[in-house]
XYZ file of C-alpha atoms in Angstrom:
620
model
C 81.721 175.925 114.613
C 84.704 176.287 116.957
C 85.472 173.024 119.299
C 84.084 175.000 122.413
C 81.296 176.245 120.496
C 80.461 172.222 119.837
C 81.180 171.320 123.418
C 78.616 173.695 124.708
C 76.013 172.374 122.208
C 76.519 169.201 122.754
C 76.785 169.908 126.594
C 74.833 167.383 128.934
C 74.829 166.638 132.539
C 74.878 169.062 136.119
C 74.838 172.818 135.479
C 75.456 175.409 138.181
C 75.782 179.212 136.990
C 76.715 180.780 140.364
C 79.606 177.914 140.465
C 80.596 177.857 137.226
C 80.146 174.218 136.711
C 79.387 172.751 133.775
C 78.917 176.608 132.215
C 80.770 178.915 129.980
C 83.225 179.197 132.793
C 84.284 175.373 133.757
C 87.615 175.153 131.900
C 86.719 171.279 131.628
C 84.160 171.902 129.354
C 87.225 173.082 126.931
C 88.621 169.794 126.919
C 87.643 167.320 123.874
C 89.332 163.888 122.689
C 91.862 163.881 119.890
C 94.394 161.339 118.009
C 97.179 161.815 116.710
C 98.887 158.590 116.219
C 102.608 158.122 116.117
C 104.909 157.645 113.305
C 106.521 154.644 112.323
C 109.854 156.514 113.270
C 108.351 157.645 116.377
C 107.277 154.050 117.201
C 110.986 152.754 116.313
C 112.308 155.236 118.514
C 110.204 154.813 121.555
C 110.449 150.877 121.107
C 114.356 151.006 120.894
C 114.824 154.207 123.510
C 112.305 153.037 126.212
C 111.900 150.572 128.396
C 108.333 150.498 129.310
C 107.449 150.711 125.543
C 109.638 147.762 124.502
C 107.557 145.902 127.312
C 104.239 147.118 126.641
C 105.162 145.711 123.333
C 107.142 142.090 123.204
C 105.007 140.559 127.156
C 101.995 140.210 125.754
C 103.554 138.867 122.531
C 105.758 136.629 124.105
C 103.740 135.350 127.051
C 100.786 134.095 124.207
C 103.548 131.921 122.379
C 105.579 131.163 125.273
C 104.491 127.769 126.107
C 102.874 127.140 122.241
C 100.759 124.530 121.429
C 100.426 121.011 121.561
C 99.687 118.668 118.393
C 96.344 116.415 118.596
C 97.206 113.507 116.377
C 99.116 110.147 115.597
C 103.143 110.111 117.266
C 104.687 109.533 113.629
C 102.172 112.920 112.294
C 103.324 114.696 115.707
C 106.847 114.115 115.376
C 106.695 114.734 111.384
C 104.883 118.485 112.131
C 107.701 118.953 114.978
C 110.250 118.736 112.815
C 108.865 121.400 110.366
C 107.834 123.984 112.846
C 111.538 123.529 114.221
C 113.048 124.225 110.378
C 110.546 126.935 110.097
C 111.104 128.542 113.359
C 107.249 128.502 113.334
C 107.154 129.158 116.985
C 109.791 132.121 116.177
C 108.271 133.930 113.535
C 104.128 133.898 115.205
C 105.447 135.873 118.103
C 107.449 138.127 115.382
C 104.493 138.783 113.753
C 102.517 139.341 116.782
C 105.149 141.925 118.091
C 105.192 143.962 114.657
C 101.803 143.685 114.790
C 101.546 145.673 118.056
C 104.251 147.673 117.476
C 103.456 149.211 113.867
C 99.541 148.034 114.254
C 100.031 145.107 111.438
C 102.316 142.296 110.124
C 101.560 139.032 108.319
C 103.549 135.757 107.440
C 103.926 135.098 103.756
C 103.837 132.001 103.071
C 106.197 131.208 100.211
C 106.043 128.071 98.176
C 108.109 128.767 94.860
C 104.908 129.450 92.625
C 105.940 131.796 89.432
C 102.587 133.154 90.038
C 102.158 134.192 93.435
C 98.764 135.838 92.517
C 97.174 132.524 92.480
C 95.131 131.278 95.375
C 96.965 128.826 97.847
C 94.172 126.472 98.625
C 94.884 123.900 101.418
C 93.051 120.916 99.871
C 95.347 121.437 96.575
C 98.944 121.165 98.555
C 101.034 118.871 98.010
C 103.794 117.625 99.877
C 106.886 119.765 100.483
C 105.341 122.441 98.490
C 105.733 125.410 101.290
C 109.366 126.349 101.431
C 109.859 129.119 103.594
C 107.581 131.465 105.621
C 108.416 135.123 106.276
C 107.635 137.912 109.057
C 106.573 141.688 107.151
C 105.719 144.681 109.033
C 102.876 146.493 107.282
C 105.770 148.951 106.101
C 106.734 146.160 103.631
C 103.684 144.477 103.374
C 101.167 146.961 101.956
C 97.970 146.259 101.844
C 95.572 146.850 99.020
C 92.214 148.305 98.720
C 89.512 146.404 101.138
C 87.334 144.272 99.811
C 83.700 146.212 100.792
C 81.367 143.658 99.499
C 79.121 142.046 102.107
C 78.468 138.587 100.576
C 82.400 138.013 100.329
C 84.361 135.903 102.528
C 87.011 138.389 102.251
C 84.350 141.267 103.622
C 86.545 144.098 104.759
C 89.915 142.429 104.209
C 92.780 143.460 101.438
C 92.360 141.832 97.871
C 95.576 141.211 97.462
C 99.295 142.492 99.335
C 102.186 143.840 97.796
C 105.486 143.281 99.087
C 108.397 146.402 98.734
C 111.264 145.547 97.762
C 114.778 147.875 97.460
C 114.950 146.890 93.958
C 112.784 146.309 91.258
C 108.928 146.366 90.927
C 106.436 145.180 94.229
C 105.627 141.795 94.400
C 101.718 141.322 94.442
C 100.696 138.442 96.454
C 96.615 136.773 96.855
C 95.406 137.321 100.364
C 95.261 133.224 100.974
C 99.366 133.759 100.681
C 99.318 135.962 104.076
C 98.496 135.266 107.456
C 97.551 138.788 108.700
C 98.177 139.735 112.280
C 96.684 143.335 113.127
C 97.235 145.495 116.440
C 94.494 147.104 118.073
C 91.510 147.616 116.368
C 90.247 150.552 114.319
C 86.553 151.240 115.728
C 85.343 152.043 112.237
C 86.979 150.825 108.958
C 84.500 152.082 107.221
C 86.371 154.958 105.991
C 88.730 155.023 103.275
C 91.720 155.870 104.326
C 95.171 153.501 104.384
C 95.341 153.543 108.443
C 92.294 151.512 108.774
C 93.756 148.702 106.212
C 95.903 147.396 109.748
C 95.008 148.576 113.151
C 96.565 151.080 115.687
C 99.920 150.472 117.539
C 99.566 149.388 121.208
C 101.440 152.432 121.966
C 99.271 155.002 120.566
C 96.796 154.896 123.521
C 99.377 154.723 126.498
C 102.148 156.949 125.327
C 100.779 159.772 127.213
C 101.600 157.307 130.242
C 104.842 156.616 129.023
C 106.064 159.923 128.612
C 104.821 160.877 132.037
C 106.594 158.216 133.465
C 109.492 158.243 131.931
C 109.471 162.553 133.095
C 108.918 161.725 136.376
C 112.287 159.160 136.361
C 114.383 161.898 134.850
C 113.380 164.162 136.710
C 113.838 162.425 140.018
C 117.198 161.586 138.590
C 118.116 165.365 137.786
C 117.443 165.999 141.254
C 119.810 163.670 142.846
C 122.758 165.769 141.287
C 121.389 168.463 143.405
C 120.095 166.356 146.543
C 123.031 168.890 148.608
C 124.602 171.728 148.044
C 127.208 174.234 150.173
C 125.303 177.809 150.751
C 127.661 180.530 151.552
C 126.359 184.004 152.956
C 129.411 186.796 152.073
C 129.110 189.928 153.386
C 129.085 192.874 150.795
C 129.310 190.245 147.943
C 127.409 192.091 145.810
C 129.624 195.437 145.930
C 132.394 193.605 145.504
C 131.522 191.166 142.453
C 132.402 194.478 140.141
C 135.935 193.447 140.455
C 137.801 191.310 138.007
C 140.578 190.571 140.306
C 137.733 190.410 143.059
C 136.330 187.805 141.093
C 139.333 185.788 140.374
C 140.754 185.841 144.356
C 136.727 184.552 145.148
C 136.435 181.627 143.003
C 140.391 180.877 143.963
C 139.353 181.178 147.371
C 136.387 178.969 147.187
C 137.840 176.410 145.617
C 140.603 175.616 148.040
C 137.951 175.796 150.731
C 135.849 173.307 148.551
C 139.611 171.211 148.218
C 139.857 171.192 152.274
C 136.330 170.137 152.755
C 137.390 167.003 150.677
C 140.703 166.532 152.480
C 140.029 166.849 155.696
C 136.273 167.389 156.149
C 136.715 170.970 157.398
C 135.284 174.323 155.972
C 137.448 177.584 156.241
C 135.309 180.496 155.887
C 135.851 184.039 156.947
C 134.584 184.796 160.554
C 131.676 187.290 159.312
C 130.762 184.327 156.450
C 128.126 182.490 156.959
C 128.021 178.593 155.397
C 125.168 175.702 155.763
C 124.158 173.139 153.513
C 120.594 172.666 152.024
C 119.343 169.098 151.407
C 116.267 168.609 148.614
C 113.610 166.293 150.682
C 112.528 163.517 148.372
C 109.587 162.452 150.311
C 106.882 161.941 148.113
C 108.554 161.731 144.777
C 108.985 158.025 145.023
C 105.344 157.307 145.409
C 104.859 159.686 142.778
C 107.270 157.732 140.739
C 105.356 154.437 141.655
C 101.616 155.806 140.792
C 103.201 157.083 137.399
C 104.831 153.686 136.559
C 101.136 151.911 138.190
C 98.778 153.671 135.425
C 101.844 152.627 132.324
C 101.074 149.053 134.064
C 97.501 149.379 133.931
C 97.767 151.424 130.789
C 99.205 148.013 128.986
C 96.658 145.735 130.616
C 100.062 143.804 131.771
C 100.132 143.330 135.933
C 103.013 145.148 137.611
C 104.313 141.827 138.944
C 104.825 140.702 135.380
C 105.749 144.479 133.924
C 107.866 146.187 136.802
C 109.381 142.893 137.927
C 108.301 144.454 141.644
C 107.020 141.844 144.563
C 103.455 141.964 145.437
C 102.261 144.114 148.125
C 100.307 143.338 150.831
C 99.926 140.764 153.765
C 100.298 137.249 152.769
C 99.918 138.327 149.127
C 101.965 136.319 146.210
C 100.085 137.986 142.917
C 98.843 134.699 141.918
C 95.137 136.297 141.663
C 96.373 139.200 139.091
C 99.140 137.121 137.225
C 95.822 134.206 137.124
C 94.317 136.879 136.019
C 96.337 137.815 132.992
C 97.118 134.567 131.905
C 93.220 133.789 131.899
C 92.893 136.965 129.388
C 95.678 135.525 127.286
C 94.060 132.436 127.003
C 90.943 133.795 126.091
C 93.132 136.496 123.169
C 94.320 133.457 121.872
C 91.154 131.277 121.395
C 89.533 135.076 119.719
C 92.694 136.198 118.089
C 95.453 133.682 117.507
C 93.710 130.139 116.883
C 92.237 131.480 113.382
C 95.455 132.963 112.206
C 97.293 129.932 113.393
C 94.537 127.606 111.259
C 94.958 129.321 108.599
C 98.729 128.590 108.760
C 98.298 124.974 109.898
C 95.986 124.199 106.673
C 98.846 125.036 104.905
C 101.911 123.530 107.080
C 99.753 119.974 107.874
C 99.229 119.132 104.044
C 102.714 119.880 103.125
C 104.587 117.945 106.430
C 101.815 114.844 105.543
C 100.867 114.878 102.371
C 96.995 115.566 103.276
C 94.891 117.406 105.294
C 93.294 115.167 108.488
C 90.413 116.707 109.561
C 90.780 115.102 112.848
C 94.900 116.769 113.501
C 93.723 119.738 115.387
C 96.197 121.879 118.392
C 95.319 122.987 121.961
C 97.324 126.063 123.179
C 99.110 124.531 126.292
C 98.259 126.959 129.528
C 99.872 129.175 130.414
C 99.804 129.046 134.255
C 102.260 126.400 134.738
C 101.589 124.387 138.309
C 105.203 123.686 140.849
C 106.337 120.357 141.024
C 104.388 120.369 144.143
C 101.581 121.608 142.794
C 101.636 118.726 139.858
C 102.195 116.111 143.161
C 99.542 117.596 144.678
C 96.462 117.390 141.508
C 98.218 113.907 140.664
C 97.270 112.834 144.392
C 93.590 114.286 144.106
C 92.951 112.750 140.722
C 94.289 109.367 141.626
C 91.799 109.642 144.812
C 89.031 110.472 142.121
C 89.954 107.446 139.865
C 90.170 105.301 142.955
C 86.531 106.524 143.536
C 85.511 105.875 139.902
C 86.895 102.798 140.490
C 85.469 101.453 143.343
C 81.753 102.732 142.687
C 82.337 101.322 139.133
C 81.168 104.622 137.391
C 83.155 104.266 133.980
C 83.604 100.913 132.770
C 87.449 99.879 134.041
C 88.958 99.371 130.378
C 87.514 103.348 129.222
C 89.014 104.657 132.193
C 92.652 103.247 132.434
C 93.053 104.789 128.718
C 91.642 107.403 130.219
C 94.280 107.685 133.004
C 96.985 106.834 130.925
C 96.324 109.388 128.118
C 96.385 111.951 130.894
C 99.605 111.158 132.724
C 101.261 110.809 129.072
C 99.775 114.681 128.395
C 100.856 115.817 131.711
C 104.517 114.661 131.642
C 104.166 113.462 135.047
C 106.155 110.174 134.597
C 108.832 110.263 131.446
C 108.827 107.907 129.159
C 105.575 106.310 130.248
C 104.572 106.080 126.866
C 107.121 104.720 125.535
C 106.225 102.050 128.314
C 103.323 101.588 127.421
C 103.772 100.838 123.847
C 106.772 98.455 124.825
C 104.415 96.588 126.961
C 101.349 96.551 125.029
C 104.027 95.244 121.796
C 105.444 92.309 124.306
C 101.685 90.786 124.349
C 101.391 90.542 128.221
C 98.222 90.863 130.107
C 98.144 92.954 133.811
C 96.102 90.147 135.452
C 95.514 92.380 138.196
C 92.045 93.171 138.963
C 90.993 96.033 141.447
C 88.656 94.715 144.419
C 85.919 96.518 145.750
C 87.912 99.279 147.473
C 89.991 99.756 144.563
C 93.104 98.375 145.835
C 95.549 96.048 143.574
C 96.523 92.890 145.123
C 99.372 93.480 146.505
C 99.280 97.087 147.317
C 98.731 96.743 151.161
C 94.831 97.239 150.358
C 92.823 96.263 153.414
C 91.673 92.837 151.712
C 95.250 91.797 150.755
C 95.401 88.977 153.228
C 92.482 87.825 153.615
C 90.753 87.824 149.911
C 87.263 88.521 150.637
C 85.120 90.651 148.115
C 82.306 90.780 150.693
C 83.983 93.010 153.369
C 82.910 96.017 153.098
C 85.130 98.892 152.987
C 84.855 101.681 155.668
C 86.110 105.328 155.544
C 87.509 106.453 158.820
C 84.691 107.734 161.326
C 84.255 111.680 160.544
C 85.219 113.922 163.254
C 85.517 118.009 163.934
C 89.835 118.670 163.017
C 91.899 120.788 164.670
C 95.026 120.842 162.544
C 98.148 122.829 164.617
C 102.113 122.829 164.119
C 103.812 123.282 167.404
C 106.786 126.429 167.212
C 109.915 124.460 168.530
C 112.116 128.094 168.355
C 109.625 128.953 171.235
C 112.310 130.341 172.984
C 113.839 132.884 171.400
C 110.252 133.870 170.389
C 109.067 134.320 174.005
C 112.483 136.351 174.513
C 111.274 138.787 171.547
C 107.770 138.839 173.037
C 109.252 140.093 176.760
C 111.916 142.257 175.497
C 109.071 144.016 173.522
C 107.219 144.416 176.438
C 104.862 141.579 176.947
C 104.273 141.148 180.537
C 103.554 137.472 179.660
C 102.705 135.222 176.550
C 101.002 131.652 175.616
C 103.778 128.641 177.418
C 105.955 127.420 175.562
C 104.349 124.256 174.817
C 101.888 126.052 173.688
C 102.904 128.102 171.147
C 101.679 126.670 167.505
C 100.393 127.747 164.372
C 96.855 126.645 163.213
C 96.319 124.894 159.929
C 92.466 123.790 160.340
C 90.016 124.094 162.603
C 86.869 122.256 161.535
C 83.877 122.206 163.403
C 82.302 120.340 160.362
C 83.426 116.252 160.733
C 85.891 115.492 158.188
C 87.627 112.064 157.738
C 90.763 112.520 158.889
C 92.341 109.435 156.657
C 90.681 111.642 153.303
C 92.450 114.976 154.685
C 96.341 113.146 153.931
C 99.715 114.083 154.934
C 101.307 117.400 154.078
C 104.092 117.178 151.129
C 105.744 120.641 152.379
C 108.353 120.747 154.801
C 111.216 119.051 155.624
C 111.730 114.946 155.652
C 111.159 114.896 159.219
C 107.871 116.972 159.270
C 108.510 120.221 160.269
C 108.418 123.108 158.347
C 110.552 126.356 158.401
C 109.550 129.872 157.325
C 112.634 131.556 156.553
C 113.675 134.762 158.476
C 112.508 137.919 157.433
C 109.481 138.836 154.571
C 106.083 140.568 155.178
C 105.160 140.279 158.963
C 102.243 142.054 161.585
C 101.643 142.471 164.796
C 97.874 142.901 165.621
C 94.969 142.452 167.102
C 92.659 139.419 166.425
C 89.281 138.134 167.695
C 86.800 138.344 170.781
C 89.059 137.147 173.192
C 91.549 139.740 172.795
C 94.353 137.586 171.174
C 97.543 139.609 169.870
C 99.150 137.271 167.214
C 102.023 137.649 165.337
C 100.979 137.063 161.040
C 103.287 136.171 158.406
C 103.327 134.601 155.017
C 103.607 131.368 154.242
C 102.410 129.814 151.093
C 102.906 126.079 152.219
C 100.701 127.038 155.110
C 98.189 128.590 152.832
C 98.335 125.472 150.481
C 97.975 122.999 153.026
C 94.599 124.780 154.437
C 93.043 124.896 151.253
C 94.285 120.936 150.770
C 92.170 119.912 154.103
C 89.322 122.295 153.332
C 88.839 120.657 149.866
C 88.679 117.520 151.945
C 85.376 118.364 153.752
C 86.749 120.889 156.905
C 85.062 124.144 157.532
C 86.736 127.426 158.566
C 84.791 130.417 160.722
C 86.481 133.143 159.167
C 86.784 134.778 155.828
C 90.254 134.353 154.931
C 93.283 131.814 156.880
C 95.802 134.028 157.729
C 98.990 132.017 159.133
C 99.815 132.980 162.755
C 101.235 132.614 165.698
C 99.257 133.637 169.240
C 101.301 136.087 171.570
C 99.534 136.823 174.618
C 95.768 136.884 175.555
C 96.533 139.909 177.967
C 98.754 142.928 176.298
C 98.057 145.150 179.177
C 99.246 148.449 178.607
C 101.044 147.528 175.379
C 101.021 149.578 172.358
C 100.345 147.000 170.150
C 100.789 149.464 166.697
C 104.673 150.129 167.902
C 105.762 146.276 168.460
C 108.321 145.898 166.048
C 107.682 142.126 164.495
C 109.592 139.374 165.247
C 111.669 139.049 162.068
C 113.676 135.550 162.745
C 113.285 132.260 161.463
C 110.278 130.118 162.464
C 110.589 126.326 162.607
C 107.480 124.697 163.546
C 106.999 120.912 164.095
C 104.663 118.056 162.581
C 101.162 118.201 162.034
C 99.191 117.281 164.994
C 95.643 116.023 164.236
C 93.266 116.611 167.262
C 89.467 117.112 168.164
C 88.287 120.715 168.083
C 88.491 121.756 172.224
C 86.483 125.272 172.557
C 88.142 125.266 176.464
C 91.132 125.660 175.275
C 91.744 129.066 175.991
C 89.895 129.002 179.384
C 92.143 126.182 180.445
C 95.317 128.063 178.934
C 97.878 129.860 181.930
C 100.021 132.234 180.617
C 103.913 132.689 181.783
């Protein structure tokens, strides 16, 4: 049966006869789903030859490994199993294997340990110390795999028996399957089938080189055509009764090529009075967007965001690609709990014993994440969780002693303060006692706690009154931002003193005290958003505000800050901005061009929410 022939038979869904869809006549009916995977000297080439490929490839590979893991277990065992994984190049040779392993569809590490017999099982419990000597990276090209093991009841179920390693000279070396730590690229839907394909998986690049190639046309081609973007057209009268002439010929191109050597020289064509020149330009408009859409669906192709993959800046008002790098990183985390944390066990129960001696069942390794927090970011969870603790504290939820090793095992993990635990050890070996106790606010004596003076465990301790917040920054360039304003046509704007930048406005009460200072900015207070980046003019609520928007992540950060202290927001989203005028008049707000310069606001001012504010506001 001919591949139409099964397309009609199998043929489901809408049918129109008179339109031709979904009938004999629909050409997409012709279309049916092939594979044709790429050689391995097709996947060299596009690896080494293009771009996109090599980074479809090694990001995903690299960005699993790139912050590794982080040892559970005694300092002397930690530092012991450091020391190994740096002679190894452990960290090295897993993202090795995981980029042959995408690239060809399969790799392993072999893990070598001098046996004469490398056909014997290497069983973790029976290692002894400094028994694995080296560990090696194959490509399935040199590490073959052998027939699959199809029986159900075996642990190996649907894995090799045993590898065989090429070698340039001499006979393959067979190796057992508990020798190899197998790393396969995309899956194989069925490996049922007994072919040698479905012994690894697929390379990554067999699904999106379609997308590649398309790509990677539209660049050249876009690139051809900017050797033709202009060129001289010349009308000659009679040219073509004339062209017969050899000497014709030869006087025409000599002719043409001092007028092409004057237009260089001095900018001027000479051309016959009945000759007619002009120049055609090829219009580009378009192409680039074509350009971007083709390199988009390679992005989306390789599951890799195009802030990570194209190196571009997010798009979009206020936008920073946090939510699709989060994203990514979130799917990576979750690839290497599926994928990575068995193959890296089944390393480890090799590595452990022969760094130790023995096996501990309680050494284990958590992947460190992989969305790494600013300094300010790290200040800024270290102040929140020190407020929790202070709460724990004070309502006495955790017994005191469980929670400062609590505490102190997580500022130790976090890095926060170096060498604290080296501190700690040092002051826990010197046999002194912290006779500090924390009273019932859980404040230290000391500290400038409210019970510091006068030492008396039955005041209570209040929180500040809660109140409705209306958070605002003043603009101090007012100024030459009310200049802008006029000059684009503003009849007149908010005063001066006016002018600010909201950062809450809470009609829920919030204490004010629990809401903090904000870290951004400069020592004084105010904060500056530099000159220039993603910027609107627009309309924006009932009363017929025009505000100027614009991006600022400290902004941003600090909102969130106050509303995870209790405040409320009425809108959606918080958008930083900056209120023009209340009355635009005539104004085509869509043609204001944005004010592009700097924008230096002032310290946070903390006041009651006022809903009169805008009847009680005069415009100048």
């Amino acid at each position: 049966m001919s591949i139409a022939a099964r397309v009609l038979d199998s043929l489901t869904g809408l049918v129109n006869n008179l339109s031709g869809l979904g009938a004999s006549g629909d050409k997409a009916i012709a279309g049916y789903w092939f594979f044709m995977p790429l050689s391995d000297d097709e996947l060299e080439c596009a690896y080494r030859g293009s771009w996109m490929s090599k980074k479809a490839v090694d990001i995903p590979a690299f960005d699993m490994i790139r912050e590794g893991w982080q040892w559970q277990a005694e300092a002397p065992q930690i530092e012991a199993l450091e020391r190994v994984e740096k002679a190894l190049k452990l960290h090295w040779k897993v993202f090795e294997a995981q980029r042959l392993a995408r690239l060809y569809g399969g790799a392993g590490i072999v893990m070598l340990d001098g046996s004469s017999n490398p056909m014997t099982p290497l069983v973790p419990e029976r290692v002894r110390s400094g028994q694995l000597k080296q560990i090696q990276v194959l490509s399935r090209r040199y590490l073959i795999a052998g027939a699959l093991d199809r029986d159900p009841m075996s642990p190996g179920y649907m894995e090799p028996i045993h590898y065989e390693i090429s070698r340039d000279t001499g006979s393959p070396v067979r190796l057992h399957p508990s020798r190899v730590v197998r790393f396969e690229g995309p899956a194989v839907p069925d490996r049922m089938t007994n072919s040698e394909a479905i012994r690894w998986g697929d390379s990554v690049l067999d699904a999106i080189n379609a997308s590649i190639r398309n790509a990677t046309s539209g660049e050249q081609g876009i690139a051809a055509l900017i050797q033709e973007a202009k060129i001289d057209v010349v009308k000659v009268p009679s040219l073509t009764d004339k062209i017969g002439s050899t000497d014709y010929e030869n006087r025409l191109l000599k002719r043409f090529t001092l007028m092409s050597r004057a237009k260089s020289m001095i900018n001027t064509v000479i051309i016959d009075g009945e000759e007619e020149w002009e120049q055609k330009a090829i219009n580009f408009g378009g192409l680039t967007d074509a350009e971007k859409l083709l390199l988009q669906i390679v992005s989306g192709a390789a599951d890799i965001p195009a802030t990570r993959f194209l190196g571009q800046s997010p798009l979009g008002m206020n936008a920073t690609g946090e939510s699709d790098l989060r994203n990514y990183y979130d799917r990576l985390a979750s690839e290497q709990e599926l994928f990575l944390r068995d193959r890296l066990d089944k390393l480890f129960d090799v590595v452990i014993p022969s760094t130790l001696g023995s096996r501990p069942s309680d050494i284990h390794f958590d992947f460190e994440p992989l969305w790494q927090l600013s300094d300010k970011e790290k200040a800024e969870v270290g102040k929140l969780e020190a407020e929790t603790d202070q709460i724990h504290v004070r309502n006495a939820t955790v017994p005191l002693p469980a929670l400062e090793t609590a505490i102190q095992n997580r500022l130790i993990e976090g890095g926060l303060y170096p060498g604290i635990e080296g501190a700690l050890e040092e002051f826990e070996a010197s046999g002194e006692e912290d006779d500090r106790q924390p009273d019932a606010g859980g404040n230290q004596p000391g500290s400038g706690g409210d019970d510091d003076e006068e030492d008396d465990d039955d005041q209570p301790v209040r929180d500040a009154a809660p109140r409705t917040l209306f958070v605002q920054r003043k603009l101090l360039n007012a100024d030459a931002f009310i200049e802008w304003a006029k000059g684009q046509g503003f009849a007149t704007t908010v005063p001066a003193d006016e002018l600010h930048v909201t950062v809450a406005f809470s009609r829920n009460p919030v204490d004010w005290i629990a809401v903090g200072q904000d870290w951004a900015g400069e020592p004084d207070g105010t904060l500056k958003v530099n000159p220039g980046g993603p910027r609107v003019v627009e309309r924006l609520g009932p009363q017929g505000a025009v505000v100027l928007m614009f991006a600022s992540s400290a902004l941003s950060w600090r909102h969130e800050d106050i509303k995870r202290a209790g405040a409320s927001w009425d809108w959606p989203e918080y958008q930083p901005h900056v209120t023009i005028t209340f009355d635009a008049g005539d104004v085509d707000v869509d043609a204001v061009e944005p004010f592009q310069g700097e924008l230096r606001f002032g310290p946070e001012i903390f006041e009651e929410v006022d809903d009169s504010f805008i009847e009680r506001l005069r415009e100048t």
